[in-house]
Amino acid sequence: MTGTALTEGRPSAGGPPADPEAWIRRFVPAPEAPVRLVCLPHAGGSAAFYHPVARALAPGVDVLAIQYPGRQDRRHEPGITRLDRLADLVAEVLAPWTDRPLVLFGHSMGALLGYEVTARLEAAGTPPRALIASARRAPSRYRDESVHRRPDVGVVEELRLLGGVERAFLEDPELRAMILPAIRSDYEAIETYRHPPRPPLRTPVTVLTGDTDPQVTPEEAAAWAAHTSAAFTRHTFTGGHFYLTEHIPEVLDLIRAATGRRD
């Protein structure tokens, strides 16, 4: 995709249309809910990470969890190594769901992807109600990272540092071989991403971080404020990169506030 197309938020041309049934998981459908929450997983993560969120928020919020290629039931599909292409496809599958307000929640890689999907939805005339970006530095803040080029042992070392992956998957050779390709492609997508020139979002942004997360400094989290012309709020929790697993009630309350629901 060209830089111009990214800036304008248009879907890329030439590829096959995305299949919504492959991409979207509704673990607890809430068809009468007035608002939808789109959940975007972290690198190597799957839609199943958000199953508890769907249970907790139904029936007031209809939760759509995104399943990327390369994992679980999509493990035979190649992973997507360019974040702009991934954002194009997610925005495409979400288009039919914009008849009701959307709130986007993304953790780590999902936060960066949520930002790019939000830009595309705005360009299409269907801006989300809010973007909640968890455990990720601002899109314009880069580090010199190359986890995706490391040998397997180096990728595993990074996963141990951040947490979020069960020990069995890291210690069992067969399980490890099953998950590493998707993790490597996800890391390539985020490590090669560069923020395109574009105006700030018009969507309110809420940023959530852990106070000992090695991936996000306070300055890198605060830099999200420059990426929206709407309201910006930031919340810091105790914990590391997966702080949210220790603060589920508080995170759910923030999601409810963003969706306008209290039930």
Short mmCIF file of N, CA and C in Angstrom, two decimals, residues 14-141:
data_model
loop_
_atom_site.label_atom_id
_atom_site.label_comp_id
_atom_site.label_asym_id
_atom_site.label_seq_id
_atom_site.Cartn_x
_atom_site.Cartn_y
_atom_site.Cartn_z
N GLY A 14 -6.92 -4.96 -4.91
CA GLY A 14 -6.20 -6.07 -5.52
C GLY A 14 -6.30 -7.38 -4.79
N GLY A 15 -6.50 -7.39 -3.46
CA GLY A 15 -6.58 -8.63 -2.73
C GLY A 15 -8.01 -9.14 -2.65
N PRO A 16 -8.16 -10.40 -2.28
CA PRO A 16 -9.51 -10.95 -2.13
C PRO A 16 -10.21 -10.30 -0.95
N PRO A 17 -11.54 -10.19 -1.00
CA PRO A 17 -12.26 -9.59 0.13
C PRO A 17 -12.12 -10.46 1.37
N ALA A 18 -12.09 -9.80 2.51
CA ALA A 18 -11.97 -10.53 3.77
C ALA A 18 -13.29 -11.20 4.11
N ASP A 19 -13.21 -12.39 4.66
CA ASP A 19 -14.40 -13.15 5.05
C ASP A 19 -14.74 -12.82 6.49
N PRO A 20 -15.86 -12.14 6.75
CA PRO A 20 -16.20 -11.75 8.12
C PRO A 20 -16.28 -12.94 9.07
N GLU A 21 -16.74 -14.09 8.59
CA GLU A 21 -16.86 -15.25 9.47
C GLU A 21 -15.49 -15.75 9.94
N ALA A 22 -14.47 -15.53 9.14
CA ALA A 22 -13.12 -15.93 9.54
C ALA A 22 -12.52 -14.95 10.55
N TRP A 23 -12.91 -13.70 10.46
CA TRP A 23 -12.26 -12.64 11.25
C TRP A 23 -12.96 -12.31 12.56
N ILE A 24 -14.26 -12.46 12.65
CA ILE A 24 -15.01 -11.96 13.80
C ILE A 24 -15.53 -13.10 14.65
N ARG A 25 -15.29 -13.01 15.98
CA ARG A 25 -15.84 -13.97 16.93
C ARG A 25 -16.80 -13.22 17.86
N ARG A 26 -18.03 -13.72 17.93
CA ARG A 26 -19.02 -13.18 18.87
C ARG A 26 -19.30 -14.29 19.88
N PHE A 27 -18.51 -14.30 20.95
CA PHE A 27 -18.61 -15.39 21.92
C PHE A 27 -19.95 -15.36 22.67
N VAL A 28 -20.44 -14.15 22.93
CA VAL A 28 -21.73 -13.99 23.61
C VAL A 28 -22.52 -12.95 22.82
N PRO A 29 -23.17 -13.35 21.73
CA PRO A 29 -23.87 -12.37 20.90
C PRO A 29 -24.89 -11.57 21.71
N ALA A 30 -24.90 -10.26 21.46
CA ALA A 30 -25.86 -9.36 22.12
C ALA A 30 -26.51 -8.51 21.03
N PRO A 31 -27.39 -9.12 20.23
CA PRO A 31 -27.93 -8.43 19.05
C PRO A 31 -28.75 -7.19 19.37
N GLU A 32 -29.25 -7.07 20.59
CA GLU A 32 -30.06 -5.91 20.95
C GLU A 32 -29.23 -4.79 21.56
N ALA A 33 -27.95 -5.01 21.76
CA ALA A 33 -27.11 -4.00 22.39
C ALA A 33 -27.01 -2.75 21.51
N PRO A 34 -27.03 -1.57 22.11
CA PRO A 34 -26.97 -0.34 21.32
C PRO A 34 -25.56 0.05 20.88
N VAL A 35 -24.55 -0.66 21.36
CA VAL A 35 -23.16 -0.32 21.04
C VAL A 35 -22.35 -1.59 20.92
N ARG A 36 -21.29 -1.54 20.10
CA ARG A 36 -20.43 -2.70 19.91
C ARG A 36 -19.00 -2.38 20.33
N LEU A 37 -18.35 -3.35 20.94
CA LEU A 37 -16.94 -3.24 21.32
C LEU A 37 -16.14 -4.15 20.42
N VAL A 38 -15.15 -3.59 19.71
CA VAL A 38 -14.26 -4.36 18.84
C VAL A 38 -12.96 -4.58 19.60
N CYS A 39 -12.59 -5.84 19.82
CA CYS A 39 -11.41 -6.19 20.60
C CYS A 39 -10.31 -6.70 19.67
N LEU A 40 -9.14 -6.10 19.78
CA LEU A 40 -8.01 -6.40 18.90
C LEU A 40 -6.86 -6.99 19.73
N PRO A 41 -6.47 -8.24 19.46
CA PRO A 41 -5.48 -8.93 20.30
C PRO A 41 -4.05 -8.38 20.14
N HIS A 42 -3.23 -8.81 21.10
CA HIS A 42 -1.80 -8.49 21.11
C HIS A 42 -1.06 -9.40 20.13
N ALA A 43 0.23 -9.16 19.96
CA ALA A 43 1.05 -9.98 19.07
C ALA A 43 1.05 -11.43 19.54
N GLY A 44 0.70 -12.34 18.64
CA GLY A 44 0.61 -13.74 18.98
C GLY A 44 -0.68 -14.12 19.67
N GLY A 45 -1.50 -13.13 20.00
CA GLY A 45 -2.75 -13.39 20.70
C GLY A 45 -3.88 -13.77 19.77
N SER A 46 -4.96 -14.21 20.37
CA SER A 46 -6.12 -14.65 19.59
C SER A 46 -7.37 -13.99 20.13
N ALA A 47 -8.45 -14.16 19.40
CA ALA A 47 -9.74 -13.60 19.81
C ALA A 47 -10.17 -14.16 21.16
N ALA A 48 -9.78 -15.40 21.47
CA ALA A 48 -10.21 -16.04 22.71
C ALA A 48 -9.77 -15.28 23.95
N PHE A 49 -8.74 -14.46 23.84
CA PHE A 49 -8.27 -13.64 24.96
C PHE A 49 -9.41 -12.78 25.51
N TYR A 50 -10.36 -12.42 24.63
CA TYR A 50 -11.43 -11.50 25.01
C TYR A 50 -12.75 -12.20 25.32
N HIS A 51 -12.72 -13.53 25.42
CA HIS A 51 -13.94 -14.25 25.78
C HIS A 51 -14.51 -13.77 27.12
N PRO A 52 -13.69 -13.60 28.15
CA PRO A 52 -14.22 -13.11 29.43
C PRO A 52 -14.83 -11.71 29.32
N VAL A 53 -14.28 -10.89 28.45
CA VAL A 53 -14.83 -9.54 28.26
C VAL A 53 -16.24 -9.62 27.68
N ALA A 54 -16.41 -10.48 26.69
CA ALA A 54 -17.73 -10.64 26.09
C ALA A 54 -18.75 -11.11 27.12
N ARG A 55 -18.35 -12.05 27.98
CA ARG A 55 -19.27 -12.55 29.01
C ARG A 55 -19.63 -11.45 30.00
N ALA A 56 -18.63 -10.63 30.35
CA ALA A 56 -18.86 -9.60 31.36
C ALA A 56 -19.73 -8.45 30.87
N LEU A 57 -19.66 -8.14 29.58
CA LEU A 57 -20.34 -6.96 29.06
C LEU A 57 -21.70 -7.24 28.45
N ALA A 58 -21.98 -8.50 28.08
CA ALA A 58 -23.29 -8.83 27.52
C ALA A 58 -24.34 -8.72 28.64
N PRO A 59 -25.58 -8.36 28.31
CA PRO A 59 -26.10 -8.06 26.96
C PRO A 59 -26.06 -6.58 26.59
N GLY A 60 -25.44 -5.74 27.44
CA GLY A 60 -25.45 -4.32 27.17
C GLY A 60 -24.53 -3.90 26.05
N VAL A 61 -23.48 -4.71 25.80
CA VAL A 61 -22.50 -4.40 24.75
C VAL A 61 -22.29 -5.65 23.91
N ASP A 62 -22.33 -5.50 22.61
CA ASP A 62 -22.07 -6.61 21.68
C ASP A 62 -20.58 -6.63 21.36
N VAL A 63 -19.88 -7.66 21.82
CA VAL A 63 -18.42 -7.72 21.68
C VAL A 63 -18.04 -8.50 20.43
N LEU A 64 -17.24 -7.86 19.58
CA LEU A 64 -16.70 -8.47 18.38
C LEU A 64 -15.19 -8.63 18.58
N ALA A 65 -14.72 -9.85 18.76
CA ALA A 65 -13.29 -10.10 18.92
C ALA A 65 -12.70 -10.50 17.58
N ILE A 66 -11.60 -9.86 17.22
CA ILE A 66 -10.98 -10.10 15.92
C ILE A 66 -9.98 -11.26 16.01
N GLN A 67 -10.11 -12.18 15.06
CA GLN A 67 -9.18 -13.31 14.95
C GLN A 67 -8.26 -13.07 13.76
N TYR A 68 -6.98 -12.83 14.03
CA TYR A 68 -6.02 -12.63 12.95
C TYR A 68 -5.69 -13.97 12.28
N PRO A 69 -5.22 -13.94 11.04
CA PRO A 69 -4.74 -15.18 10.41
C PRO A 69 -3.51 -15.72 11.15
N GLY A 70 -3.31 -17.04 11.04
CA GLY A 70 -2.09 -17.66 11.55
C GLY A 70 -2.19 -18.26 12.92
N ARG A 71 -3.38 -18.24 13.54
CA ARG A 71 -3.50 -18.79 14.90
C ARG A 71 -4.81 -19.55 15.08
N GLN A 72 -4.76 -20.48 16.03
CA GLN A 72 -5.92 -21.31 16.36
C GLN A 72 -6.58 -21.87 15.10
N ASP A 73 -7.88 -21.60 14.89
CA ASP A 73 -8.56 -22.19 13.74
C ASP A 73 -8.11 -21.60 12.42
N ARG A 74 -7.29 -20.53 12.46
CA ARG A 74 -6.74 -19.93 11.24
C ARG A 74 -5.23 -20.19 11.12
N ARG A 75 -4.74 -21.20 11.85
CA ARG A 75 -3.29 -21.40 11.91
C ARG A 75 -2.68 -21.83 10.59
N HIS A 76 -3.48 -22.34 9.66
CA HIS A 76 -2.94 -22.75 8.37
C HIS A 76 -2.86 -21.59 7.38
N GLU A 77 -3.34 -20.42 7.77
CA GLU A 77 -3.23 -19.24 6.91
C GLU A 77 -1.94 -18.49 7.25
N PRO A 78 -1.30 -17.90 6.28
CA PRO A 78 -0.08 -17.13 6.58
C PRO A 78 -0.41 -15.88 7.38
N GLY A 79 0.48 -15.54 8.30
CA GLY A 79 0.32 -14.31 9.06
C GLY A 79 0.53 -13.10 8.17
N ILE A 80 0.01 -11.96 8.61
CA ILE A 80 0.13 -10.72 7.85
C ILE A 80 1.26 -9.90 8.47
N THR A 81 2.24 -9.55 7.68
CA THR A 81 3.46 -8.93 8.20
C THR A 81 3.50 -7.42 8.00
N ARG A 82 2.41 -6.83 7.51
CA ARG A 82 2.35 -5.37 7.35
C ARG A 82 1.10 -4.85 8.06
N LEU A 83 1.31 -3.95 8.99
CA LEU A 83 0.20 -3.47 9.80
C LEU A 83 -0.83 -2.72 8.97
N ASP A 84 -0.38 -2.00 7.95
CA ASP A 84 -1.34 -1.26 7.12
C ASP A 84 -2.28 -2.22 6.40
N ARG A 85 -1.75 -3.34 5.92
CA ARG A 85 -2.59 -4.32 5.25
C ARG A 85 -3.57 -4.96 6.24
N LEU A 86 -3.10 -5.27 7.43
CA LEU A 86 -3.97 -5.83 8.45
C LEU A 86 -5.09 -4.85 8.81
N ALA A 87 -4.75 -3.56 8.92
CA ALA A 87 -5.77 -2.55 9.22
C ALA A 87 -6.79 -2.44 8.10
N ASP A 88 -6.35 -2.53 6.85
CA ASP A 88 -7.28 -2.50 5.72
C ASP A 88 -8.32 -3.61 5.86
N LEU A 89 -7.85 -4.82 6.16
CA LEU A 89 -8.74 -5.97 6.21
C LEU A 89 -9.70 -5.90 7.39
N VAL A 90 -9.19 -5.46 8.55
CA VAL A 90 -10.07 -5.34 9.71
C VAL A 90 -11.13 -4.28 9.48
N ALA A 91 -10.74 -3.14 8.91
CA ALA A 91 -11.72 -2.09 8.61
C ALA A 91 -12.77 -2.60 7.62
N GLU A 92 -12.33 -3.42 6.68
CA GLU A 92 -13.25 -3.97 5.69
C GLU A 92 -14.29 -4.88 6.33
N VAL A 93 -13.86 -5.76 7.23
CA VAL A 93 -14.83 -6.68 7.84
C VAL A 93 -15.72 -5.98 8.85
N LEU A 94 -15.27 -4.83 9.37
CA LEU A 94 -16.10 -4.10 10.32
C LEU A 94 -17.15 -3.22 9.65
N ALA A 95 -16.97 -2.93 8.38
CA ALA A 95 -17.88 -2.00 7.70
C ALA A 95 -19.35 -2.36 7.88
N PRO A 96 -19.76 -3.64 7.76
CA PRO A 96 -21.18 -3.95 7.93
C PRO A 96 -21.69 -3.79 9.36
N TRP A 97 -20.77 -3.64 10.32
CA TRP A 97 -21.16 -3.55 11.73
C TRP A 97 -21.24 -2.12 12.23
N THR A 98 -21.05 -1.16 11.34
CA THR A 98 -21.02 0.24 11.76
C THR A 98 -22.41 0.88 11.81
N ASP A 99 -23.46 0.06 11.69
CA ASP A 99 -24.81 0.61 11.83
C ASP A 99 -25.09 1.00 13.27
N ARG A 100 -24.25 0.53 14.20
CA ARG A 100 -24.32 0.94 15.60
C ARG A 100 -22.95 1.48 16.01
N PRO A 101 -22.88 2.33 17.03
CA PRO A 101 -21.59 2.89 17.44
C PRO A 101 -20.59 1.81 17.81
N LEU A 102 -19.35 2.02 17.41
CA LEU A 102 -18.27 1.11 17.75
C LEU A 102 -17.31 1.77 18.74
N VAL A 103 -16.82 0.99 19.66
CA VAL A 103 -15.68 1.36 20.49
C VAL A 103 -14.60 0.34 20.22
N LEU A 104 -13.37 0.79 19.98
CA LEU A 104 -12.26 -0.11 19.70
C LEU A 104 -11.37 -0.24 20.93
N PHE A 105 -11.05 -1.48 21.29
CA PHE A 105 -10.12 -1.76 22.38
C PHE A 105 -9.01 -2.64 21.83
N GLY A 106 -7.78 -2.16 21.95
CA GLY A 106 -6.64 -2.96 21.47
C GLY A 106 -5.56 -3.02 22.52
N HIS A 107 -4.99 -4.22 22.71
CA HIS A 107 -3.90 -4.39 23.67
C HIS A 107 -2.60 -4.61 22.91
N SER A 108 -1.57 -3.82 23.26
CA SER A 108 -0.24 -3.94 22.68
C SER A 108 -0.29 -3.74 21.16
N MET A 109 0.05 -4.73 20.36
CA MET A 109 -0.09 -4.60 18.91
C MET A 109 -1.51 -4.19 18.54
N GLY A 110 -2.50 -4.70 19.27
CA GLY A 110 -3.89 -4.36 19.00
C GLY A 110 -4.19 -2.88 19.17
N ALA A 111 -3.45 -2.20 20.06
CA ALA A 111 -3.65 -0.76 20.24
C ALA A 111 -3.20 0.01 19.00
N LEU A 112 -2.03 -0.37 18.48
CA LEU A 112 -1.53 0.27 17.27
C LEU A 112 -2.44 -0.02 16.09
N LEU A 113 -2.89 -1.27 15.98
CA LEU A 113 -3.82 -1.64 14.93
C LEU A 113 -5.13 -0.87 15.09
N GLY A 114 -5.60 -0.73 16.33
CA GLY A 114 -6.83 0.02 16.58
C GLY A 114 -6.74 1.45 16.11
N TYR A 115 -5.58 2.05 16.30
CA TYR A 115 -5.36 3.42 15.81
C TYR A 115 -5.51 3.49 14.29
N GLU A 116 -4.89 2.55 13.58
CA GLU A 116 -4.96 2.56 12.11
C GLU A 116 -6.38 2.23 11.62
N VAL A 117 -7.05 1.31 12.29
CA VAL A 117 -8.43 1.00 11.90
C VAL A 117 -9.33 2.20 12.15
N THR A 118 -9.12 2.89 13.26
CA THR A 118 -9.90 4.10 13.55
C THR A 118 -9.75 5.13 12.45
N ALA A 119 -8.52 5.33 11.97
CA ALA A 119 -8.29 6.29 10.89
C ALA A 119 -9.07 5.90 9.64
N ARG A 120 -9.14 4.62 9.36
CA ARG A 120 -9.87 4.16 8.17
C ARG A 120 -11.38 4.32 8.35
N LEU A 121 -11.86 4.03 9.55
CA LEU A 121 -13.30 4.20 9.80
C LEU A 121 -13.69 5.68 9.74
N GLU A 122 -12.85 6.54 10.24
CA GLU A 122 -13.12 7.97 10.12
C GLU A 122 -13.17 8.40 8.67
N ALA A 123 -12.21 7.93 7.87
CA ALA A 123 -12.18 8.30 6.46
C ALA A 123 -13.40 7.80 5.71
N ALA A 124 -13.99 6.69 6.18
CA ALA A 124 -15.18 6.12 5.56
C ALA A 124 -16.46 6.79 6.04
N GLY A 125 -16.34 7.73 6.97
CA GLY A 125 -17.51 8.42 7.48
C GLY A 125 -18.22 7.70 8.61
N THR A 126 -17.56 6.71 9.21
CA THR A 126 -18.15 5.96 10.32
C THR A 126 -17.18 5.95 11.50
N PRO A 127 -16.89 7.11 12.08
CA PRO A 127 -15.90 7.17 13.16
C PRO A 127 -16.36 6.40 14.39
N PRO A 128 -15.45 5.73 15.08
CA PRO A 128 -15.82 5.06 16.34
C PRO A 128 -16.20 6.07 17.41
N ARG A 129 -16.87 5.58 18.42
CA ARG A 129 -17.19 6.42 19.57
C ARG A 129 -15.95 6.70 20.39
N ALA A 130 -15.04 5.72 20.45
CA ALA A 130 -13.81 5.87 21.23
C ALA A 130 -12.81 4.81 20.83
N LEU A 131 -11.53 5.11 21.10
CA LEU A 131 -10.43 4.15 20.96
C LEU A 131 -9.77 4.01 22.32
N ILE A 132 -9.67 2.78 22.79
CA ILE A 132 -8.95 2.49 24.03
C ILE A 132 -7.68 1.75 23.66
N ALA A 133 -6.54 2.36 23.92
CA ALA A 133 -5.23 1.82 23.53
C ALA A 133 -4.50 1.36 24.78
N SER A 134 -4.24 0.06 24.88
CA SER A 134 -3.66 -0.53 26.07
C SER A 134 -2.24 -1.04 25.79
N ALA A 135 -1.31 -0.68 26.69
CA ALA A 135 0.04 -1.27 26.70
C ALA A 135 0.80 -1.06 25.40
N ARG A 136 0.67 0.14 24.84
CA ARG A 136 1.42 0.44 23.62
C ARG A 136 1.79 1.91 23.59
N ARG A 137 3.01 2.19 23.21
CA ARG A 137 3.44 3.57 23.06
C ARG A 137 2.73 4.20 21.87
N ALA A 138 2.78 5.53 21.81
CA ALA A 138 2.09 6.27 20.76
C ALA A 138 2.58 5.85 19.38
N PRO A 139 1.73 5.93 18.36
CA PRO A 139 2.11 5.49 17.01
C PRO A 139 3.35 6.20 16.46
N SER A 140 3.61 7.41 16.92
CA SER A 140 4.75 8.17 16.41
C SER A 140 6.03 7.93 17.22
N ARG A 141 6.00 7.05 18.18
CA ARG A 141 7.17 6.75 19.00
C ARG A 141 7.73 5.39 18.62
#
